[in-house]
Structures are given as structure tokens and as C-alpha cells.
mmCIF file of C-alpha atoms in Angstrom:
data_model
loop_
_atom_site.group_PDB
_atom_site.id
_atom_site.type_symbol
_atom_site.label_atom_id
_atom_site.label_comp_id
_atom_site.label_asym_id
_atom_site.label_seq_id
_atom_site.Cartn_x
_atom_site.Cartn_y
_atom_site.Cartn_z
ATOM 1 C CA UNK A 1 75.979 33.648 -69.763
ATOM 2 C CA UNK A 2 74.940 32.278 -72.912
ATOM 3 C CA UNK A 3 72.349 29.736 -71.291
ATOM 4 C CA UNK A 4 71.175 33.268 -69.157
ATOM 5 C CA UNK A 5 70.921 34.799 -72.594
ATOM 6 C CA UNK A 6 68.919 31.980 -74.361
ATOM 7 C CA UNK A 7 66.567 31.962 -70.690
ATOM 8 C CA UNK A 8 65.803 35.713 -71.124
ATOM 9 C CA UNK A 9 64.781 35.632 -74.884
ATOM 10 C CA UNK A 10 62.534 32.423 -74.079
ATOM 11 C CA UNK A 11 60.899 34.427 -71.215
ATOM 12 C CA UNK A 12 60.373 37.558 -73.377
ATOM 13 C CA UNK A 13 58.718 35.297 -76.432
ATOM 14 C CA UNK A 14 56.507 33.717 -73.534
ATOM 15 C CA UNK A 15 55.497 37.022 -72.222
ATOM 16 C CA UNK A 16 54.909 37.951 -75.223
ATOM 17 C CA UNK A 17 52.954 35.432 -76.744
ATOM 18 C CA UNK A 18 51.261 35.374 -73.499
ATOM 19 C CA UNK A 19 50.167 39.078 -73.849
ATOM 20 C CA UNK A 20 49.303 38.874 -77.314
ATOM 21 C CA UNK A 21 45.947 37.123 -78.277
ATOM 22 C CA UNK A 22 44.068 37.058 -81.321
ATOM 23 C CA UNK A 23 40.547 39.531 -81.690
ATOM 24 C CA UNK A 24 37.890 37.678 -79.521
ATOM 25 C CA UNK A 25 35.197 36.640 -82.748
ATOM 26 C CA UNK A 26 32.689 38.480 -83.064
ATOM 27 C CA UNK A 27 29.813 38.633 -80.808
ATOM 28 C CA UNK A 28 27.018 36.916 -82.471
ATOM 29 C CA UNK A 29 23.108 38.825 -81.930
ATOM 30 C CA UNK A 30 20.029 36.754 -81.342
ATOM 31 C CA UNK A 31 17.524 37.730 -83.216
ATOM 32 C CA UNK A 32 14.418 39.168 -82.020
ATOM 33 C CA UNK A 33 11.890 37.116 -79.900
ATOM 34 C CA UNK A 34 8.330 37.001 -79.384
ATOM 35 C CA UNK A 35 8.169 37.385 -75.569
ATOM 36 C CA UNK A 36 4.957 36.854 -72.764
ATOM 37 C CA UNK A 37 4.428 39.524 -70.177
ATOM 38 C CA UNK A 38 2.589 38.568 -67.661
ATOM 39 C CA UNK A 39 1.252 41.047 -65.105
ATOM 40 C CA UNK A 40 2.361 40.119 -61.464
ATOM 41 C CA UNK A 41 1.218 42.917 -58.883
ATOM 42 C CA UNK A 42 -1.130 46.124 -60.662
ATOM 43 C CA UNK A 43 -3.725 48.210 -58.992
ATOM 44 C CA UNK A 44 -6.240 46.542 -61.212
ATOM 45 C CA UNK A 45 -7.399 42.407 -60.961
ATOM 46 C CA UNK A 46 -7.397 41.031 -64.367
ATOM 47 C CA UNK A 47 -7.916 37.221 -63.190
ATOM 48 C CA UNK A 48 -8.825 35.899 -59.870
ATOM 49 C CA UNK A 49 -5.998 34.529 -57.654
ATOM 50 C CA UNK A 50 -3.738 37.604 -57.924
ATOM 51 C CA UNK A 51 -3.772 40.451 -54.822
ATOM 52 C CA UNK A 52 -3.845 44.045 -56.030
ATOM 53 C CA UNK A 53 -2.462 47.122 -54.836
ATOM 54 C CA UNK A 54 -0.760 49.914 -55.625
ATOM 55 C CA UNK A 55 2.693 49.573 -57.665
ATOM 56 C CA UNK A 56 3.604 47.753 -61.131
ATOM 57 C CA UNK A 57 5.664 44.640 -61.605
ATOM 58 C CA UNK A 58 5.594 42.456 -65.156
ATOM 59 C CA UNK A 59 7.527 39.479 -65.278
ATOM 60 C CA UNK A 60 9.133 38.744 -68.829
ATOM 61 C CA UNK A 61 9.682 35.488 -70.533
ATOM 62 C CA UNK A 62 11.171 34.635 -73.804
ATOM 63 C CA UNK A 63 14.600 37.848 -73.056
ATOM 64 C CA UNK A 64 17.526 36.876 -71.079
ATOM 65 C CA UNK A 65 17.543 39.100 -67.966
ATOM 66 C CA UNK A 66 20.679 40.772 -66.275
ATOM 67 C CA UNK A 67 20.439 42.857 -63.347
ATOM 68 C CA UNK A 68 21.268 46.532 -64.625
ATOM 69 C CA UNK A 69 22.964 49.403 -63.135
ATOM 70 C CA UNK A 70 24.100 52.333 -65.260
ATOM 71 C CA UNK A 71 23.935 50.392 -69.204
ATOM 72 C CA UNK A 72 21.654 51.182 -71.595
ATOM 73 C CA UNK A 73 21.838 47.515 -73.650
ATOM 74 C CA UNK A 74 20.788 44.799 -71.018
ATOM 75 C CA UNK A 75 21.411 41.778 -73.395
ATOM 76 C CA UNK A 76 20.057 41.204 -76.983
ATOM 77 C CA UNK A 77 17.052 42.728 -77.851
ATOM 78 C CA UNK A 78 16.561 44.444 -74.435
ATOM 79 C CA UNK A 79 17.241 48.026 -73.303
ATOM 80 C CA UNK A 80 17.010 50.120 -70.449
ATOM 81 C CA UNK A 81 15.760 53.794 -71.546
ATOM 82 C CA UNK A 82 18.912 54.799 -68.722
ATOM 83 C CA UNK A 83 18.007 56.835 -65.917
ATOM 84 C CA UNK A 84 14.930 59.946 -66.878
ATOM 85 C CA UNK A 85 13.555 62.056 -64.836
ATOM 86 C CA UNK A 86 14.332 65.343 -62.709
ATOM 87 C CA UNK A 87 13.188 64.981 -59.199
ATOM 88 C CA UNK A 88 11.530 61.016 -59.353
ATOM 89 C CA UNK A 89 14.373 59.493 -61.306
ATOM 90 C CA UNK A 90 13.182 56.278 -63.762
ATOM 91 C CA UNK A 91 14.174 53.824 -65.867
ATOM 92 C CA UNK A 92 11.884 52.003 -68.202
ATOM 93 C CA UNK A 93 12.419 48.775 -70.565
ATOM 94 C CA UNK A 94 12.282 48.520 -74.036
ATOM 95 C CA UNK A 95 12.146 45.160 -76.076
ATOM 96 C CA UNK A 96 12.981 44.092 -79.698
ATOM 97 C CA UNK A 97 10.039 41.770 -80.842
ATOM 98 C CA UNK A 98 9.713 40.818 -84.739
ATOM 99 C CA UNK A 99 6.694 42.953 -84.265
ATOM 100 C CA UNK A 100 8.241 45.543 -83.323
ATOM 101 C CA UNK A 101 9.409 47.445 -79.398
ATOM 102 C CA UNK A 102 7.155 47.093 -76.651
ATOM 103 C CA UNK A 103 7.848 49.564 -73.992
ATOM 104 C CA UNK A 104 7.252 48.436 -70.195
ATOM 105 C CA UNK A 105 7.328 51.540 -67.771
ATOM 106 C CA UNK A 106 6.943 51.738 -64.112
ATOM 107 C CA UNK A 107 4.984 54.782 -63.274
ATOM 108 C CA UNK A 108 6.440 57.150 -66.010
ATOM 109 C CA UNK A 109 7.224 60.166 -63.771
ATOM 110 C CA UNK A 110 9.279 61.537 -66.427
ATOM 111 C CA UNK A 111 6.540 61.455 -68.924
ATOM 112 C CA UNK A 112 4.827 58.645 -71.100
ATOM 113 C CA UNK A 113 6.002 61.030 -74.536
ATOM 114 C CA UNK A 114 9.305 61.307 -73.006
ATOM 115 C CA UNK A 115 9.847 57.568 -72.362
ATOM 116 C CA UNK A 116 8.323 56.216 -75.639
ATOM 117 C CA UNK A 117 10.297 59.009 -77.644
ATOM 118 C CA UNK A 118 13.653 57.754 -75.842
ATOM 119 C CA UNK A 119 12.904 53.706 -76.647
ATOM 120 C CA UNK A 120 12.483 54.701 -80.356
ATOM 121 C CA UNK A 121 15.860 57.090 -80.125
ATOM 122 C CA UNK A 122 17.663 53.754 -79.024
ATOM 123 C CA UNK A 123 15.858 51.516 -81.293
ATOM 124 C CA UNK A 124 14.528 53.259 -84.533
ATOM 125 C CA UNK A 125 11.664 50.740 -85.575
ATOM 126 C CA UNK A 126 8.026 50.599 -84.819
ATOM 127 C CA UNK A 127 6.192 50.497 -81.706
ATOM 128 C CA UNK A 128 4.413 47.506 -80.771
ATOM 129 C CA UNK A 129 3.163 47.889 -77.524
ATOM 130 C CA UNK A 130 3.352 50.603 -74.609
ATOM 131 C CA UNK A 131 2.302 49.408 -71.340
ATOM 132 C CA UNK A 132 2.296 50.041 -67.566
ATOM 133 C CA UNK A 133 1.709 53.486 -65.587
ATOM 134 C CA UNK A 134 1.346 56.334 -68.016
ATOM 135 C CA UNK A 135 1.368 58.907 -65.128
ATOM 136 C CA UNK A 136 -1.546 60.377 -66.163
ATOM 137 C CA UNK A 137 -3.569 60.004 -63.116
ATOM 138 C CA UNK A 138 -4.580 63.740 -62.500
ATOM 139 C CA UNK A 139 -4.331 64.925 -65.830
ATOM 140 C CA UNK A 140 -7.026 66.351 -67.640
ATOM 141 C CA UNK A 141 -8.958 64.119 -70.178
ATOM 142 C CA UNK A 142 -8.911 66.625 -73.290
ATOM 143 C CA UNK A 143 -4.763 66.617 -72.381
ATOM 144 C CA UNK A 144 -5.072 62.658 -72.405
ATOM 145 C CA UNK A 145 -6.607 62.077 -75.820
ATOM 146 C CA UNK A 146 -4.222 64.283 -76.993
ATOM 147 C CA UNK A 147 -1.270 62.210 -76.078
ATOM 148 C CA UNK A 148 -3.549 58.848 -76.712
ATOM 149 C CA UNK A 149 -3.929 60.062 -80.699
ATOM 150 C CA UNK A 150 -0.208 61.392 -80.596
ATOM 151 C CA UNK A 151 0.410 57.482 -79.838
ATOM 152 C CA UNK A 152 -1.924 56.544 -82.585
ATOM 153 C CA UNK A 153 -0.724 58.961 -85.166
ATOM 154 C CA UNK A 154 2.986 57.725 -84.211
ATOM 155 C CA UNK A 155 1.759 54.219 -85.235
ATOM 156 C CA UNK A 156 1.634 52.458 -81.463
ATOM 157 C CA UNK A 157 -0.343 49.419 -82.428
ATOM 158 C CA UNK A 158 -0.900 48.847 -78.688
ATOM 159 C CA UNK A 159 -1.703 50.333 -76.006
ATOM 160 C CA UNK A 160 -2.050 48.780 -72.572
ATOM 161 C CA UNK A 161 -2.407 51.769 -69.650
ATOM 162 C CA UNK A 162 -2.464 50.534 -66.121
ATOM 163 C CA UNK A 163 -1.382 51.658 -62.880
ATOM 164 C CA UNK A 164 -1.083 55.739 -61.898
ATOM 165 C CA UNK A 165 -2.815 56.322 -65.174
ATOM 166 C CA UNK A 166 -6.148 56.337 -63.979
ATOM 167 C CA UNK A 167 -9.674 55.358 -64.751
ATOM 168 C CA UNK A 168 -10.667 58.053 -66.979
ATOM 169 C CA UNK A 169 -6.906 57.355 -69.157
ATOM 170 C CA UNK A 170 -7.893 54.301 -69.253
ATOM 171 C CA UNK A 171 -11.036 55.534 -70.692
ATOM 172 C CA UNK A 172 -9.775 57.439 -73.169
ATOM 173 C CA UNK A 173 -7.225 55.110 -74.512
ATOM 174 C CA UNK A 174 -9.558 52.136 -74.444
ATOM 175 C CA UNK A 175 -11.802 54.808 -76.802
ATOM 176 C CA UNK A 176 -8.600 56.190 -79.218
ATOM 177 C CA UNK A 177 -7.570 52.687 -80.018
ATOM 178 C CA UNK A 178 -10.448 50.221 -79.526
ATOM 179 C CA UNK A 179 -9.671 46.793 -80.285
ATOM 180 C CA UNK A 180 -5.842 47.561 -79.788
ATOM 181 C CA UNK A 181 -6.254 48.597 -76.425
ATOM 182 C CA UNK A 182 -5.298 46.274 -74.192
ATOM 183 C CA UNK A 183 -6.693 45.811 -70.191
ATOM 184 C CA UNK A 184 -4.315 45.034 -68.125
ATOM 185 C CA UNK A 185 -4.592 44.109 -63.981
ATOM 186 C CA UNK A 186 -2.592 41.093 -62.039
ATOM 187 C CA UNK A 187 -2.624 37.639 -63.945
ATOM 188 C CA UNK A 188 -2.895 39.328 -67.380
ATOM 189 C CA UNK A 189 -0.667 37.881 -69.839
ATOM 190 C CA UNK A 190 0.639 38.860 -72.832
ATOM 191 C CA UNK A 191 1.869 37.006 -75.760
ATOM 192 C CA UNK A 192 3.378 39.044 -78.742
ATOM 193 C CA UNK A 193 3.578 36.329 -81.128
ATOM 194 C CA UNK A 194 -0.836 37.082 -80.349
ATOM 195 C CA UNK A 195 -0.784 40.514 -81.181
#
């Protein structure tokens, strides 16, 4: 009984000890990166050697990527503005740079304010760059500079357009910020350590 005794105690202390671990350390943040976009499939050619059509896709160097479902932090210095929208549903990136966020959307059916006022609700700092569709395709140009000197006023150093936003956005955000308006189209890349 004793030895039964002495068993039980040892196999409560191993359970125990076994169940009890210290706080996992903490979980050490990279600092922000520059990154390179570069633009992989656009309705506009920026270099020979890439096909255009319709649709967006920007591959990203310089984050680690993790395939994202519901979370609003993908990994260190890269968010997902979460799902947006009413009847298109979205979900745009936003990345940390020493510069400051650069916000990649898709087509921006839930708005280009919206999206941009979301990425600085998760990350209060400045805007670097906004690019991709702005969803501004059939809107009028009076309604476009509006929201093109909003951006300005709001301190977006860049802007970079492309997709369903249209010639005449492209226009008019090529004229509101000039030499920080970037062209985008397939092949373009993008350093942000260059901007």
C-alpha cells in the first residue's frame, strides 16, 4: 500500500509538472522592411514581356507571407484590412515600411476612402503609398479630384492608381500629385527603400 501510495504521489507531481510550463518568452517583432512590389498581371503594360488583361495581382518581396483567412495581422508588419464591403466583399493589404504603410487593394469595391481610412485605423502612422484599383472607373472626374486632394491633404506621398480606376483617374491623380504619382501596368516594380 505504501509503495501504491509513493506511485500515486509520483504520478500526480509528473502530471503536474507535465501540465505546468513556464510563459512562452515573448514574441520578438521584426522591424519594419523596405519591400519591392512588382506588378504581375494589370490591365495596363508597363514593360514588354508581361500579358495584360483585366484583374490585379502584385507579388511582394522583402514580408513573410501566410495564407489568410479571417485575421487581421498576417505576420510582422503585414495586415489584412479584414473582410469590407456590402454586396462585393474585399480584403485589401496593408504594409509597415520605415517609410511609412503602403496600401495594396484589389479593385476597392468597398471604396478607396474606406480602405485607406481602415489601414490607418489598424496602423496609426503615415501613408506611403496607395496602389492598385481605386474603383473609380465610372465616376465622375470633379468627384475624383476630390478624393485625389483628400489623399494629398491626408499626406499620401504616393499614389499609384491602376486597374478599374480608369483612364481619366488616372488622369487626375497623375495631375493632383505629379512627380509622386506613380504608373503602374505588368512588370512595374516598386522599391520603397526608392521612394
Amino acid at each position: 500500500m505504501k509503495h501504491f501510495l509513493m506511485l500515486v504521489a509520483l504520478l500526480i507531481t509528473v502530471i503536474a509538472m507535465a501540465s505546468f510550463h513556464s510563459p512562452d518568452p515573448p514574441i520578438k517583432m521584426e522591424s519594419a522592411k523596405e519591400i519591392t512590389l512588382t506588378i504581375l498581371y494589370d490591365n495596363y503594360k508597363y514593360e514588354d514581356g508581361f500579358k495584360n488583361s483585366w484583374g490585379f495581382s502584385c507579388l511582394i518581396e522583402g514580408a513573410h507571407t501566410v495564407l489568410v483567412s479571417d485575421a487581421v495581422k498576417i505576420t510582422d508588419n503585414v495586415w489584412s484590412t479584414g473582410e469590407m464591403g456590402i454586396e462585393i466583399i474585399e480584403r485589401s493589404m496593408v504594409i509597415q515600411t520605415p517609410k511609412g504603410l503602403v496600401v495594396i487593394t484589389g479593385c476597392a469595391h468597398p471604396g478607396i476612402e474606406d480602405i485607406v481610412a481602415k489601414a490607418v485605423e489598424i496602423k496609426d502612422e503615415p501613408v506611403l503609398l496607395v496602389m492598385g484599383g481605386f474603383h473609380l472607373l465610372r465616376t465622375g472626374t470633379d468627384a475624383v479630384e476630390v478624393i485625389a486632394r483628400e489623399f494629398k491633404d491626408k499626406h499620401i506621398q504616393y499614389a499609384a492608381p491602376t486597374h478599374c480606376s480608369g483612364d481619366g483617374t488616372i488622369r487626375v491623380f497623375q495631375e493632383v500629385f505629379g512627380e509622386q504619382y506613380l504608373k503602374l501596368g505588368t512588370g512595374k516594380v516598386i522599391q520603397t527603400a526608392k521612394l
